[in-house]
Amino acid sequence: MAENFSFKLTATDGRARRGLVSMPRGEIRTPAFMPVGTGGTVKAMYMDQVRGVGADIILGNTYHLMLRPGAERVARLGGLHDFARWPYPILTDSGGFQVMSLSKLRKLTEQGVTFRSHIDGAPYEMSPERSIEIQGLLDSDIQMQLDECTALPAKPNEIERAMELSLRWAERCKTAFGDQPGKAMFGIVQGGDSAALRVRSAQALKAMDLKGYAVGGLAVGEPQSVMLEMLDITCPELPADKPRYLMGVGTPDDILKSVARGIDMFDCVMPTRAGRHGLAYTRRGKVNLRNARHADDPRPLDEESDCPAARDYSRAYLHHLVRSQEGLGAMLLTWNNLSYYQKLMQDIRAAIEAQAFEARAAEITE
Ligand SMILES: CCCSCc1cc(N)cc2c(=O)[nH]c(N)nc12
């Protein structure tokens, strides 16, 4: 029988962790980067390419999918995996973050949030129970609690109010989720840039004995130093034997520094969004293919890459595609960028294993 849901730590290097999440639909090698597949598609990518660059899990969005094509319709069609032809694990965000950042005329109360669709203005309401129901209709493997993410900077009493509401919503989500073998519901730590509120949130969620924990309320405009300080405070309060997911992060540098502080899972729109805007991530830094200096450059982005998009196409051709707004430009650069991010994660995992091996070897030979 495939694992219901387990997380094993296989190596550590200081606070950095190498691990493995096992679920019926597959395993997730951590530290992991999860490509964002908002509307049931990783934009400009075929799903076999997403798998081919090394992704073990993708993200979906409750907010977008409930509005279009509708959660009940996706359920009637067999769930998100069959719908999008991605048979491996899917994590879905709960929708609250997107309601607050995308919808119109939204009203937040203890019961939940009411809002109008940014697509057609139709009225909706999202309670903790409805969010879990929608994620169940999508057949999501890892479901996020409904939370309220406070944009920074914010007043301490506002951060406290949102953090405490999110804790009450976590309890309601846990009750609504019940016991679903093979699936998991993650709590989300809030608390803004307040150490005391972060500790209270993490400790209260830990007491709920959830299967995993996200650190939310970051990557919302604060300096990297504040984000890292909040990780230094939050991670030690979370159970060591459960996965930790830093939401919405980040750049390669953000990821490296967050792994070093104990984070296991990441998601960010940067690699896919940058690809659609003509930006390529390479081992030698970012390359803006819109720039005229590439017009006659016959070199590929990275002749040593395993990714055809990085190895087999000249910068001149990529520049031409981007300037001509050809769809293939977004496709090739997204492919390159996701390949870059997955290679970064693969190198991080190997480095933790190597360091752990050296530390163990040193112990043995002492
Ligand atoms: C598909 C997008 C997933 S991550 C979105 C996100 C991003 C960031 N930065 C913070 C939060 C947060 O605090 N709560 C929730 N639910 N989501 C967040």
Coordinates of C-alpha atoms and ligand atoms in Angstrom, one line a residue:
M1 CA 0.0 0.0 0.0
A2 CA 1.5 3.4 -1.0
E3 CA 2.3 5.6 2.0
N4 CA -0.6 7.5 3.4
F5 CA 1.4 10.6 4.3
S6 CA 4.9 10.5 5.8
F7 CA 7.9 12.8 6.1
K8 CA 11.3 11.4 6.7
L9 CA 14.4 13.4 7.4
T10 CA 17.3 11.7 5.7
A11 CA 20.2 14.1 6.3
T12 CA 20.8 17.5 8.0
D13 CA 23.5 20.2 7.8
G14 CA 23.0 22.6 10.7
R15 CA 19.4 23.6 10.4
A16 CA 19.2 22.7 6.7
R17 CA 17.2 19.4 6.1
R18 CA 17.2 16.8 3.4
G19 CA 14.0 14.8 3.5
L20 CA 11.3 12.9 1.7
V21 CA 7.5 13.4 1.8
S22 CA 5.7 10.1 0.7
M23 CA 2.1 10.2 -0.5
P24 CA 0.0 7.7 -2.5
R25 CA 0.5 9.8 -5.7
G26 CA 4.2 10.0 -5.3
E27 CA 7.2 11.2 -3.3
I28 CA 8.4 14.8 -2.8
R29 CA 12.2 15.2 -2.4
T30 CA 12.9 18.1 -0.1
P31 CA 14.1 20.8 -0.1
A32 CA 11.6 21.0 -3.0
F33 CA 10.5 23.8 -5.4
M34 CA 6.8 23.6 -6.4
P35 CA 5.9 25.2 -9.8
V36 CA 2.8 27.3 -9.6
G37 CA -0.1 25.9 -11.7
T38 CA -2.7 28.5 -10.7
G39 CA -5.6 27.6 -13.1
G40 CA -4.7 23.9 -13.4
T41 CA -1.8 24.7 -15.8
V42 CA 1.8 25.6 -15.3
K43 CA 1.6 28.5 -17.8
A44 CA 3.4 27.9 -21.1
M45 CA 4.4 24.3 -20.1
Y46 CA 3.3 20.8 -21.0
M47 CA 2.9 18.7 -17.8
D48 CA 5.4 16.1 -19.1
Q49 CA 8.0 18.9 -19.4
V50 CA 7.2 20.0 -15.8
R51 CA 7.9 16.5 -14.7
G52 CA 10.9 16.3 -17.0
V53 CA 12.7 19.2 -15.3
G54 CA 12.3 17.3 -12.0
A55 CA 9.2 18.7 -10.3
D56 CA 7.7 16.2 -7.8
I57 CA 4.6 18.4 -7.0
I58 CA 2.8 21.4 -8.4
L59 CA 0.5 24.0 -6.9
G60 CA -3.1 24.8 -7.8
N61 CA -5.2 27.7 -6.6
T62 CA -8.6 27.3 -5.0
Y63 CA -9.6 30.9 -5.8
H64 CA -9.0 30.7 -9.5
L65 CA -10.4 27.2 -10.0
M66 CA -13.6 27.8 -8.0
L67 CA -14.3 30.8 -10.2
R68 CA -13.3 29.1 -13.5
P69 CA -14.1 26.3 -14.4
G70 CA -15.7 25.7 -11.0
A71 CA -14.8 23.1 -8.3
E72 CA -17.9 21.0 -8.8
R73 CA -17.2 20.8 -12.5
V74 CA -13.6 19.7 -11.9
A75 CA -14.9 17.0 -9.5
R76 CA -17.5 15.8 -12.1
L77 CA -14.6 15.5 -14.5
G78 CA -12.6 13.3 -12.1
G79 CA -10.6 15.9 -10.1
L80 CA -7.7 18.1 -10.9
H81 CA -5.1 15.4 -11.6
D82 CA -7.2 13.8 -14.4
F83 CA -8.4 17.3 -15.6
A84 CA -4.8 18.6 -16.0
R85 CA -3.1 15.3 -16.7
W86 CA -0.7 15.6 -13.7
P87 CA -0.9 12.3 -11.8
Y88 CA 1.6 13.3 -9.1
P89 CA 1.0 15.3 -5.8
I90 CA -0.8 18.7 -6.0
L91 CA -0.8 21.3 -3.2
T92 CA -3.6 23.8 -3.3
D93 CA -3.7 27.2 -1.6
S94 CA -6.8 27.9 0.3
G95 CA -8.0 31.0 -1.5
G96 CA -7.9 33.7 1.1
F97 CA -4.6 35.2 0.0
Q98 CA -5.9 35.4 -3.6
V99 CA -9.3 36.8 -2.5
M100 CA -7.5 39.7 -0.7
S101 CA -5.1 40.3 -3.6
L102 CA -7.3 39.8 -6.6
S103 CA -11.0 40.0 -5.9
K104 CA -13.3 43.1 -5.6
L105 CA -15.7 44.3 -2.9
R106 CA -14.4 41.8 -0.4
K107 CA -15.6 41.7 3.2
L108 CA -13.9 39.6 5.9
T109 CA -15.7 38.4 9.0
E110 CA -15.3 35.7 11.6
Q111 CA -17.4 33.4 9.4
G112 CA -15.2 33.8 6.3
V113 CA -14.8 36.2 3.4
T114 CA -17.4 37.4 0.9
F115 CA -16.2 38.9 -2.4
R116 CA -17.0 39.4 -6.0
S117 CA -15.1 37.6 -8.8
H118 CA -12.4 39.6 -10.5
I119 CA -13.6 37.8 -13.7
D120 CA -17.3 38.6 -13.9
G121 CA -18.2 40.3 -10.6
A122 CA -20.3 37.4 -9.4
P123 CA -20.7 37.2 -5.6
Y124 CA -19.0 34.4 -3.6
E125 CA -18.3 33.5 -0.1
M126 CA -15.4 31.5 1.3
S127 CA -15.5 30.0 4.7
P128 CA -12.9 27.7 6.2
E129 CA -15.3 24.9 5.6
R130 CA -16.0 25.9 2.0
S131 CA -12.3 26.2 1.3
I132 CA -11.6 22.7 2.5
E133 CA -14.7 21.4 0.6
I134 CA -13.4 23.0 -2.6
Q135 CA -9.9 21.6 -2.1
G136 CA -11.6 18.2 -1.6
L137 CA -13.6 18.6 -4.8
L138 CA -10.3 19.3 -6.6
D139 CA -8.9 16.1 -5.0
S140 CA -5.9 18.1 -3.7
D141 CA -3.3 16.0 -2.0
I142 CA -2.0 18.8 0.4
Q143 CA -4.7 21.3 1.4
M144 CA -3.9 24.6 3.0
Q145 CA -6.0 26.1 5.8
L146 CA -7.9 29.3 5.1
D147 CA -5.9 32.2 6.6
E148 CA -5.6 35.9 6.6
C149 CA -2.3 37.2 5.4
T150 CA -1.4 40.7 6.6
A151 CA 0.4 42.9 4.1
L152 CA 3.5 44.5 5.7
P153 CA 4.1 47.0 7.1
A154 CA 1.1 46.8 9.4
K155 CA 0.1 47.9 13.0
P156 CA 0.8 45.3 15.7
N157 CA -2.9 45.1 16.7
E158 CA -3.9 44.4 13.1
I159 CA -1.2 41.7 12.8
E160 CA -2.5 40.1 16.1
R161 CA -6.1 40.2 15.0
A162 CA -5.4 38.4 11.7
M163 CA -3.1 35.9 13.3
E164 CA -5.7 35.0 16.0
L165 CA -8.4 34.8 13.3
S166 CA -6.2 32.5 11.3
L167 CA -5.7 30.2 14.3
R168 CA -9.5 29.9 14.8
W169 CA -9.9 29.2 11.1
A170 CA -7.1 26.5 11.3
E171 CA -9.2 24.7 14.0
R172 CA -12.3 24.9 11.7
C173 CA -10.3 23.7 8.7
K174 CA -8.9 20.8 10.8
T175 CA -12.5 19.8 11.8
A176 CA -13.8 20.1 8.2
F177 CA -10.8 18.2 6.8
G178 CA -11.3 15.3 9.3
D179 CA -9.2 12.3 8.7
Q180 CA -8.4 11.7 5.0
P181 CA -5.7 8.9 4.7
G182 CA -3.3 9.8 1.9
K183 CA -4.0 13.5 2.1
A184 CA -2.8 16.3 4.4
M185 CA -3.9 19.6 5.6
F186 CA -1.2 22.1 6.5
G187 CA -1.6 25.0 9.0
I188 CA -0.2 28.4 8.1
V189 CA 1.9 30.4 10.7
Q190 CA 1.0 34.1 10.6
G191 CA 2.2 37.0 12.8
G192 CA 3.7 39.5 10.4
D193 CA 7.1 40.9 11.5
S194 CA 6.4 40.3 15.2
A195 CA 8.5 37.7 16.9
A196 CA 6.1 37.2 19.8
L197 CA 3.1 36.8 17.5
R198 CA 5.0 34.3 15.3
V199 CA 5.9 32.2 18.3
R200 CA 2.3 32.2 19.5
S201 CA 1.0 31.2 16.1
A202 CA 3.5 28.4 15.6
Q203 CA 3.0 27.0 19.1
A204 CA -0.8 27.0 18.8
L205 CA -0.6 25.3 15.4
K206 CA 1.9 22.8 16.7
A207 CA -0.6 21.9 19.4
M208 CA -3.1 21.0 16.7
D209 CA -0.8 18.2 15.6
L210 CA -1.2 18.9 11.8
K211 CA 0.6 16.9 9.1
G212 CA 2.6 19.9 7.9
Y213 CA 3.2 23.6 8.5
A214 CA 3.5 26.6 6.2
V215 CA 5.1 29.9 7.1
G216 CA 2.8 32.5 5.6
G217 CA 2.6 36.3 5.8
L218 CA 6.0 36.7 4.3
A219 CA 7.2 37.6 0.8
V220 CA 4.6 40.4 1.0
G221 CA 7.0 43.3 0.5
E222 CA 9.2 43.1 3.6
P223 CA 13.0 43.2 3.3
Q224 CA 14.8 39.8 3.0
S225 CA 16.4 40.5 6.4
V226 CA 13.0 40.6 8.1
M227 CA 11.8 37.5 6.3
L228 CA 14.9 35.6 7.4
E229 CA 14.6 36.9 11.0
M230 CA 11.1 35.6 11.1
L231 CA 12.3 32.2 10.0
D232 CA 15.0 32.2 12.7
I233 CA 12.2 32.7 15.2
T234 CA 9.5 30.5 13.7
C235 CA 11.2 27.3 12.5
P236 CA 12.5 26.3 15.9
E237 CA 8.9 26.4 17.2
L238 CA 7.7 23.9 14.6
P239 CA 7.9 20.1 15.0
A240 CA 11.2 18.8 13.4
D241 CA 9.4 15.8 12.0
K242 CA 6.9 17.7 9.9
P243 CA 7.5 19.5 6.6
R244 CA 7.8 23.2 6.6
Y245 CA 6.6 25.2 3.6
L246 CA 7.6 28.9 3.0
M247 CA 4.8 30.4 0.9
G248 CA 5.5 32.5 -2.1
V249 CA 9.3 32.3 -1.9
G250 CA 11.4 33.1 -3.8
T251 CA 14.6 34.1 -5.6
P252 CA 17.4 31.6 -5.6
D253 CA 19.1 33.6 -2.9
D254 CA 15.9 33.6 -0.8
I255 CA 15.7 29.8 -1.2
L256 CA 19.3 29.1 -0.2
K257 CA 19.1 31.3 2.9
S258 CA 15.7 29.8 3.9
V259 CA 16.8 26.2 3.5
A260 CA 19.7 27.1 5.8
R261 CA 17.0 28.1 8.4
G262 CA 15.0 24.9 8.2
I263 CA 12.5 25.3 5.3
D264 CA 11.7 22.2 3.2
M265 CA 9.2 23.4 0.5
F266 CA 8.9 26.5 -1.7
D267 CA 6.7 28.0 -4.3
C268 CA 7.1 31.1 -6.4
V269 CA 5.7 32.5 -9.6
M270 CA 9.1 34.1 -10.4
P271 CA 10.5 31.4 -12.8
T272 CA 7.3 31.1 -14.8
R273 CA 6.3 34.8 -14.8
A274 CA 9.9 35.8 -15.7
G275 CA 9.9 33.4 -18.6
R276 CA 6.8 35.0 -20.0
H277 CA 8.5 38.4 -19.7
G278 CA 11.7 37.4 -21.6
L279 CA 13.9 36.9 -18.5
A280 CA 16.1 33.8 -18.3
Y281 CA 17.7 32.4 -15.1
T282 CA 21.2 31.0 -15.8
R283 CA 24.2 29.8 -13.7
R284 CA 25.9 33.1 -14.6
G285 CA 23.0 35.3 -13.6
K286 CA 19.7 36.6 -15.1
V287 CA 19.6 37.4 -18.9
N288 CA 17.0 39.8 -20.3
L289 CA 16.4 38.5 -23.8
R290 CA 14.5 41.6 -24.7
N291 CA 17.8 43.5 -24.7
A292 CA 19.1 44.3 -28.3
R293 CA 22.6 43.1 -27.3
H294 CA 21.4 39.5 -27.9
A295 CA 20.3 40.1 -31.5
D296 CA 23.4 38.5 -33.1
D297 CA 24.5 36.3 -30.2
P298 CA 24.8 32.7 -31.5
R299 CA 25.5 31.2 -28.0
P300 CA 22.9 29.3 -26.1
L301 CA 21.9 30.3 -22.6
D302 CA 23.9 27.4 -21.1
E303 CA 25.8 24.9 -23.3
E304 CA 26.2 22.5 -20.4
S305 CA 22.5 22.4 -19.4
D306 CA 20.4 19.3 -19.6
C307 CA 17.5 21.4 -20.7
P308 CA 17.1 21.7 -24.5
A309 CA 15.7 25.3 -24.1
A310 CA 19.0 26.3 -22.4
R311 CA 21.3 24.3 -24.6
D312 CA 19.9 24.1 -28.2
Y313 CA 18.7 27.6 -29.0
S314 CA 20.8 30.7 -29.6
R315 CA 20.2 33.9 -27.6
A316 CA 19.6 35.6 -31.0
Y317 CA 16.7 33.3 -31.7
L318 CA 15.3 33.7 -28.2
H319 CA 15.7 37.5 -28.5
H320 CA 13.8 37.3 -31.9
L321 CA 11.0 35.2 -30.3
V322 CA 10.6 37.6 -27.3
R323 CA 10.7 40.8 -29.4
S324 CA 8.2 39.2 -31.9
Q325 CA 6.0 38.2 -29.0
E326 CA 6.0 34.6 -30.3
G327 CA 4.4 32.1 -27.9
L328 CA 7.5 29.9 -28.3
G329 CA 9.6 32.5 -26.5
A330 CA 7.5 32.2 -23.3
M331 CA 7.5 28.4 -23.7
L332 CA 11.3 28.1 -24.1
L333 CA 12.2 30.6 -21.3
T334 CA 9.7 29.1 -18.9
W335 CA 11.2 25.7 -19.6
N336 CA 14.7 27.0 -19.0
N337 CA 13.7 28.8 -15.8
L338 CA 11.9 25.9 -14.2
S339 CA 14.8 23.6 -15.2
Y340 CA 17.2 26.2 -13.5
Y341 CA 15.1 26.2 -10.3
Q342 CA 14.9 22.4 -10.2
K343 CA 18.6 22.0 -10.8
L344 CA 19.1 24.5 -7.9
M345 CA 17.0 22.3 -5.6
Q346 CA 18.8 19.2 -6.8
D347 CA 22.2 20.8 -6.0
I348 CA 20.9 22.0 -2.6
R349 CA 19.7 18.4 -1.7
A350 CA 23.1 17.0 -2.8
A351 CA 25.0 19.6 -0.8
I352 CA 23.1 18.7 2.4
E353 CA 23.7 15.0 1.9
A354 CA 27.4 15.6 1.2
Q355 CA 27.9 17.8 4.2
A356 CA 26.0 15.3 6.4
F357 CA 28.2 12.5 5.0
E358 CA 31.4 14.5 5.8
A359 CA 30.2 15.2 9.3
R360 CA 29.4 11.6 9.9
A361 CA 32.7 10.5 8.4
A362 CA 34.5 12.9 10.7
E363 CA 32.7 11.4 13.7
I364 CA 33.6 7.9 12.7
T365 CA 37.3 8.7 12.1
E366 CA 37.7 10.8 15.3
Ligands
LIG1 C1 -0.4 29.5 -5.5 C2 0.2 30.4 -4.5 C3 0.6 29.8 -3.2 S1 1.4 30.8 -2.1 C4 0.4 32.2 -1.9 C5 0.9 33.0 -0.7 C6 2.0 33.7 -0.8 C7 2.5 34.5 0.3 N1 3.6 35.2 0.2 C8 1.8 34.4 1.6 C9 0.7 33.6 1.7 C10 0.0 33.4 3.0 O1 0.3 34.0 4.0 N2 -1.1 32.6 3.0 C11 -1.5 32.0 1.9 N3 -2.6 31.2 2.0 N4 -0.9 32.0 0.7 C12 0.2 32.9 0.6

